[in-house]
Amino acid sequence: MADDNTGAFQVGQTGLIVRIPEAEPAVRRWRDRFDPSAEAGVPAHVTVLFPFLEESWMDPPLHSALADVMRSHQAFDLQFQRCGRLPDVLYLVPEPDTQLRQLTEAIAERWPEAPPYGGRFDEIVPHLTIAQGQEEAVLEEIEADLLGRLPFTARASSVELMVYDGTKWQERASFALGG
């Protein structure tokens, strides 16, 4: 979730993710080495919104509102067939990404005080981060390995609220998408 490439998480920071357990066999060893969020306990995922609201804001009415937003979006399948690049980031491309973008936009619209990535980027680019801040040769090695492990399909049926406790990211709640 730290695609800002700082690697610095703050206690009480939250994020909303779609877990992609189907990716773990292909990506775990690379993420464990080259993605700071993996070391901090975040499973393979596509970020829906990071950072979200501070943990101190998390109360029953906010959880209820999040559940309402998630229920208004249908569960969907994602295909991972290729890698993509952002500056200093290698990632898997989720396709189609329309539903992920719509989820992000709906949550950001409902909570404008929590724009995606703190408002640092103009475009929402759904992705499953594999490695950050590595030399080109390392990224090429990882990508070559991953291409031999693709494609795979994943089902997005819920969005998890993750909270950083100072040591690890912990799941605090899971919100089902509509049926």
mmCIF file of C-alpha atoms in Angstrom:
data_model
loop_
_atom_site.group_PDB
_atom_site.id
_atom_site.type_symbol
_atom_site.label_atom_id
_atom_site.label_comp_id
_atom_site.label_asym_id
_atom_site.label_seq_id
_atom_site.Cartn_x
_atom_site.Cartn_y
_atom_site.Cartn_z
ATOM 1 C CA MET A 1 0.000 0.000 0.000
ATOM 2 C CA ALA A 2 2.968 2.311 0.238
ATOM 3 C CA ASP A 3 3.167 2.981 -3.486
ATOM 4 C CA ASP A 4 4.377 6.450 -2.596
ATOM 5 C CA ASN A 5 7.798 4.738 -2.375
ATOM 6 C CA THR A 6 8.525 6.171 1.074
ATOM 7 C CA GLY A 7 8.061 2.877 2.876
ATOM 8 C CA ALA A 8 7.055 4.887 5.943
ATOM 9 C CA PHE A 9 3.764 3.855 7.499
ATOM 10 C CA GLN A 10 2.175 5.767 10.355
ATOM 11 C CA VAL A 11 0.400 4.322 13.383
ATOM 12 C CA GLY A 12 -3.356 4.541 12.873
ATOM 13 C CA GLN A 13 -3.081 4.889 9.104
ATOM 14 C CA THR A 14 -5.744 2.938 7.220
ATOM 15 C CA GLY A 15 -6.288 1.632 3.721
ATOM 16 C CA LEU A 16 -8.938 -0.268 1.795
ATOM 17 C CA ILE A 17 -7.810 -3.246 -0.285
ATOM 18 C CA VAL A 18 -9.097 -6.148 -2.332
ATOM 19 C CA ARG A 19 -7.138 -9.236 -1.307
ATOM 20 C CA ILE A 20 -5.864 -11.346 -4.204
ATOM 21 C CA PRO A 21 -4.938 -14.677 -2.567
ATOM 22 C CA GLU A 22 -4.749 -16.299 -6.009
ATOM 23 C CA ALA A 23 -1.619 -14.195 -6.643
ATOM 24 C CA GLU A 24 0.336 -15.416 -3.627
ATOM 25 C CA PRO A 25 1.997 -18.461 -5.276
ATOM 26 C CA ALA A 26 3.352 -16.278 -8.086
ATOM 27 C CA VAL A 27 4.268 -13.124 -6.178
ATOM 28 C CA ARG A 28 4.999 -13.917 -2.522
ATOM 29 C CA ARG A 29 8.752 -14.429 -2.790
ATOM 30 C CA TRP A 30 9.200 -11.226 -4.794
ATOM 31 C CA ARG A 31 6.885 -9.135 -2.625
ATOM 32 C CA ASP A 32 8.548 -10.375 0.562
ATOM 33 C CA ARG A 33 11.883 -9.109 -0.770
ATOM 34 C CA PHE A 34 10.911 -5.964 -2.653
ATOM 35 C CA ASP A 35 7.561 -4.579 -1.415
ATOM 36 C CA PRO A 36 7.633 -2.847 2.000
ATOM 37 C CA SER A 37 3.901 -3.429 2.489
ATOM 38 C CA ALA A 38 4.421 -7.222 2.302
ATOM 39 C CA GLU A 39 7.069 -7.050 5.018
ATOM 40 C CA ALA A 40 4.582 -5.020 7.087
ATOM 41 C CA GLY A 41 1.922 -7.735 6.807
ATOM 42 C CA VAL A 42 -0.162 -6.697 3.803
ATOM 43 C CA PRO A 43 -1.175 -9.675 1.630
ATOM 44 C CA ALA A 44 -1.172 -9.613 -2.169
ATOM 45 C CA HIS A 45 -3.827 -7.040 -3.021
ATOM 46 C CA VAL A 46 -5.092 -4.266 -5.218
ATOM 47 C CA THR A 47 -5.464 -1.023 -3.303
ATOM 48 C CA VAL A 48 -8.917 0.539 -3.439
ATOM 49 C CA LEU A 49 -8.071 3.632 -1.381
ATOM 50 C CA PHE A 50 -4.894 4.591 0.455
ATOM 51 C CA PRO A 51 -4.555 6.388 2.705
ATOM 52 C CA PHE A 52 -8.110 6.242 4.003
ATOM 53 C CA LEU A 53 -9.295 7.919 7.208
ATOM 54 C CA GLU A 54 -7.337 7.682 10.446
ATOM 55 C CA GLU A 55 -8.190 4.747 12.696
ATOM 56 C CA SER A 56 -9.608 7.121 15.331
ATOM 57 C CA TRP A 57 -12.443 7.913 12.883
ATOM 58 C CA MET A 58 -13.470 4.262 12.623
ATOM 59 C CA ASP A 59 -16.763 3.917 14.464
ATOM 60 C CA PRO A 60 -19.995 1.954 13.863
ATOM 61 C CA PRO A 61 -21.625 4.670 11.687
ATOM 62 C CA LEU A 62 -18.547 4.869 9.466
ATOM 63 C CA HIS A 63 -18.419 1.058 9.167
ATOM 64 C CA SER A 64 -22.109 1.073 8.259
ATOM 65 C CA ALA A 65 -21.533 3.729 5.590
ATOM 66 C CA LEU A 66 -18.615 1.739 4.152
ATOM 67 C CA ALA A 67 -20.767 -1.394 4.072
ATOM 68 C CA ASP A 68 -23.469 0.527 2.185
ATOM 69 C CA VAL A 69 -20.981 1.765 -0.417
ATOM 70 C CA MET A 70 -19.545 -1.731 -0.922
ATOM 71 C CA ARG A 71 -22.978 -3.381 -1.204
ATOM 72 C CA SER A 72 -23.830 -0.957 -3.998
ATOM 73 C CA HIS A 73 -21.035 -2.519 -6.126
ATOM 74 C CA GLN A 74 -21.276 -6.050 -7.494
ATOM 75 C CA ALA A 75 -18.583 -8.672 -6.911
ATOM 76 C CA PHE A 76 -16.439 -9.201 -10.016
ATOM 77 C CA ASP A 77 -13.649 -11.259 -11.549
ATOM 78 C CA LEU A 78 -10.202 -9.967 -12.411
ATOM 79 C CA GLN A 79 -7.700 -11.429 -14.851
ATOM 80 C CA PHE A 80 -3.953 -10.939 -14.336
ATOM 81 C CA GLN A 81 -2.133 -11.531 -17.629
ATOM 82 C CA ARG A 82 0.693 -9.004 -17.717
ATOM 83 C CA CYS A 83 3.001 -6.728 -15.777
ATOM 84 C CA GLY A 84 3.009 -2.952 -15.795
ATOM 85 C CA ARG A 85 5.335 -0.208 -14.589
ATOM 86 C CA LEU A 86 5.023 3.011 -12.691
ATOM 87 C CA PRO A 87 8.118 5.009 -11.729
ATOM 88 C CA ASP A 88 10.187 2.613 -9.546
ATOM 89 C CA VAL A 89 7.277 0.128 -9.316
ATOM 90 C CA LEU A 90 6.647 -3.232 -10.996
ATOM 91 C CA TYR A 91 3.087 -4.487 -10.737
ATOM 92 C CA LEU A 92 0.534 -6.932 -12.103
ATOM 93 C CA VAL A 93 -2.244 -5.378 -14.164
ATOM 94 C CA PRO A 94 -5.810 -6.310 -13.099
ATOM 95 C CA GLU A 95 -8.175 -6.523 -16.079
ATOM 96 C CA PRO A 96 -10.739 -5.227 -16.495
ATOM 97 C CA ASP A 97 -10.082 -2.476 -13.971
ATOM 98 C CA THR A 98 -13.359 -0.563 -14.391
ATOM 99 C CA GLN A 99 -14.985 -1.924 -11.219
ATOM 100 C CA LEU A 100 -11.865 -1.169 -9.163
ATOM 101 C CA ARG A 101 -11.806 2.402 -10.443
ATOM 102 C CA GLN A 102 -15.514 2.766 -9.697
ATOM 103 C CA LEU A 103 -15.018 1.521 -6.124
ATOM 104 C CA THR A 104 -12.179 3.991 -5.569
ATOM 105 C CA GLU A 105 -14.179 6.845 -7.056
ATOM 106 C CA ALA A 106 -17.287 6.029 -4.992
ATOM 107 C CA ILE A 107 -15.344 5.936 -1.723
ATOM 108 C CA ALA A 108 -13.385 9.091 -2.547
ATOM 109 C CA GLU A 109 -16.637 10.845 -3.458
ATOM 110 C CA ARG A 110 -18.255 9.785 -0.170
ATOM 111 C CA TRP A 111 -15.138 10.774 1.839
ATOM 112 C CA PRO A 112 -13.510 13.627 -0.112
ATOM 113 C CA GLU A 113 -11.100 14.198 2.788
ATOM 114 C CA ALA A 114 -9.443 10.902 1.724
ATOM 115 C CA PRO A 115 -8.458 11.293 -1.939
ATOM 116 C CA PRO A 116 -6.614 8.338 -3.510
ATOM 117 C CA TYR A 117 -2.913 8.403 -2.589
ATOM 118 C CA GLY A 118 -3.456 11.659 -0.737
ATOM 119 C CA GLY A 119 -4.281 13.446 -4.005
ATOM 120 C CA ARG A 120 -0.709 13.034 -5.292
ATOM 121 C CA PHE A 121 -1.701 11.443 -8.612
ATOM 122 C CA ASP A 122 -4.205 12.604 -11.213
ATOM 123 C CA GLU A 123 -5.076 9.145 -12.489
ATOM 124 C CA ILE A 124 -6.235 6.051 -10.624
ATOM 125 C CA VAL A 125 -4.137 3.080 -11.789
ATOM 126 C CA PRO A 126 -5.344 -0.156 -10.160
ATOM 127 C CA HIS A 127 -2.403 -2.501 -9.661
ATOM 128 C CA LEU A 128 -0.948 -5.318 -7.571
ATOM 129 C CA THR A 129 2.487 -4.119 -6.482
ATOM 130 C CA ILE A 130 5.339 -6.621 -6.745
ATOM 131 C CA ALA A 131 8.480 -4.510 -6.253
ATOM 132 C CA GLN A 132 9.443 -0.929 -5.510
ATOM 133 C CA GLY A 133 12.643 1.076 -5.730
ATOM 134 C CA GLN A 134 14.768 -1.552 -7.506
ATOM 135 C CA GLU A 135 17.257 -1.346 -10.339
ATOM 136 C CA GLU A 136 15.935 -2.036 -13.845
ATOM 137 C CA ALA A 137 17.801 -5.352 -14.071
ATOM 138 C CA VAL A 138 16.067 -6.607 -10.904
ATOM 139 C CA LEU A 139 12.655 -5.553 -12.212
ATOM 140 C CA GLU A 140 13.347 -7.309 -15.518
ATOM 141 C CA GLU A 141 14.316 -10.524 -13.687
ATOM 142 C CA ILE A 142 11.130 -10.414 -11.616
ATOM 143 C CA GLU A 143 8.975 -9.683 -14.652
ATOM 144 C CA ALA A 144 10.484 -12.584 -16.626
ATOM 145 C CA ASP A 145 9.715 -14.943 -13.736
ATOM 146 C CA LEU A 146 6.164 -13.644 -13.343
ATOM 147 C CA LEU A 147 5.325 -13.956 -17.032
ATOM 148 C CA GLY A 148 5.862 -17.700 -16.703
ATOM 149 C CA ARG A 149 3.308 -17.791 -13.853
ATOM 150 C CA LEU A 150 0.536 -15.850 -15.575
ATOM 151 C CA PRO A 151 -2.338 -15.719 -16.285
ATOM 152 C CA PHE A 152 -4.590 -16.289 -13.308
ATOM 153 C CA THR A 153 -8.088 -15.145 -12.362
ATOM 154 C CA ALA A 154 -9.224 -13.739 -9.027
ATOM 155 C CA ARG A 155 -12.660 -13.021 -7.589
ATOM 156 C CA ALA A 156 -13.169 -9.652 -5.886
ATOM 157 C CA SER A 157 -16.026 -10.219 -3.451
ATOM 158 C CA SER A 158 -15.044 -7.970 -0.539
ATOM 159 C CA VAL A 159 -12.976 -4.969 0.449
ATOM 160 C CA GLU A 160 -10.841 -5.110 3.590
ATOM 161 C CA LEU A 161 -10.119 -2.234 5.946
ATOM 162 C CA MET A 162 -6.467 -2.463 7.003
ATOM 163 C CA VAL A 163 -4.921 -0.515 9.900
ATOM 164 C CA TYR A 164 -1.249 -0.007 10.694
ATOM 165 C CA ASP A 165 -0.569 -0.682 14.391
ATOM 166 C CA GLY A 166 3.024 0.525 14.436
ATOM 167 C CA THR A 167 4.500 -2.859 13.534
ATOM 168 C CA LYS A 168 2.159 -4.573 11.077
ATOM 169 C CA TRP A 169 -0.909 -3.931 8.975
ATOM 170 C CA GLN A 170 -3.930 -5.689 10.487
ATOM 171 C CA GLU A 171 -7.341 -6.361 8.964
ATOM 172 C CA ARG A 172 -9.973 -4.537 11.052
ATOM 173 C CA ALA A 173 -13.079 -5.202 8.960
ATOM 174 C CA SER A 174 -14.246 -6.822 5.748
ATOM 175 C CA PHE A 175 -17.060 -5.393 3.635
ATOM 176 C CA ALA A 176 -18.854 -7.659 1.178
ATOM 177 C CA LEU A 177 -19.525 -6.434 -2.319
ATOM 178 C CA GLY A 178 -23.038 -6.863 -3.665
ATOM 179 C CA GLY A 179 -24.064 -10.297 -4.880
#
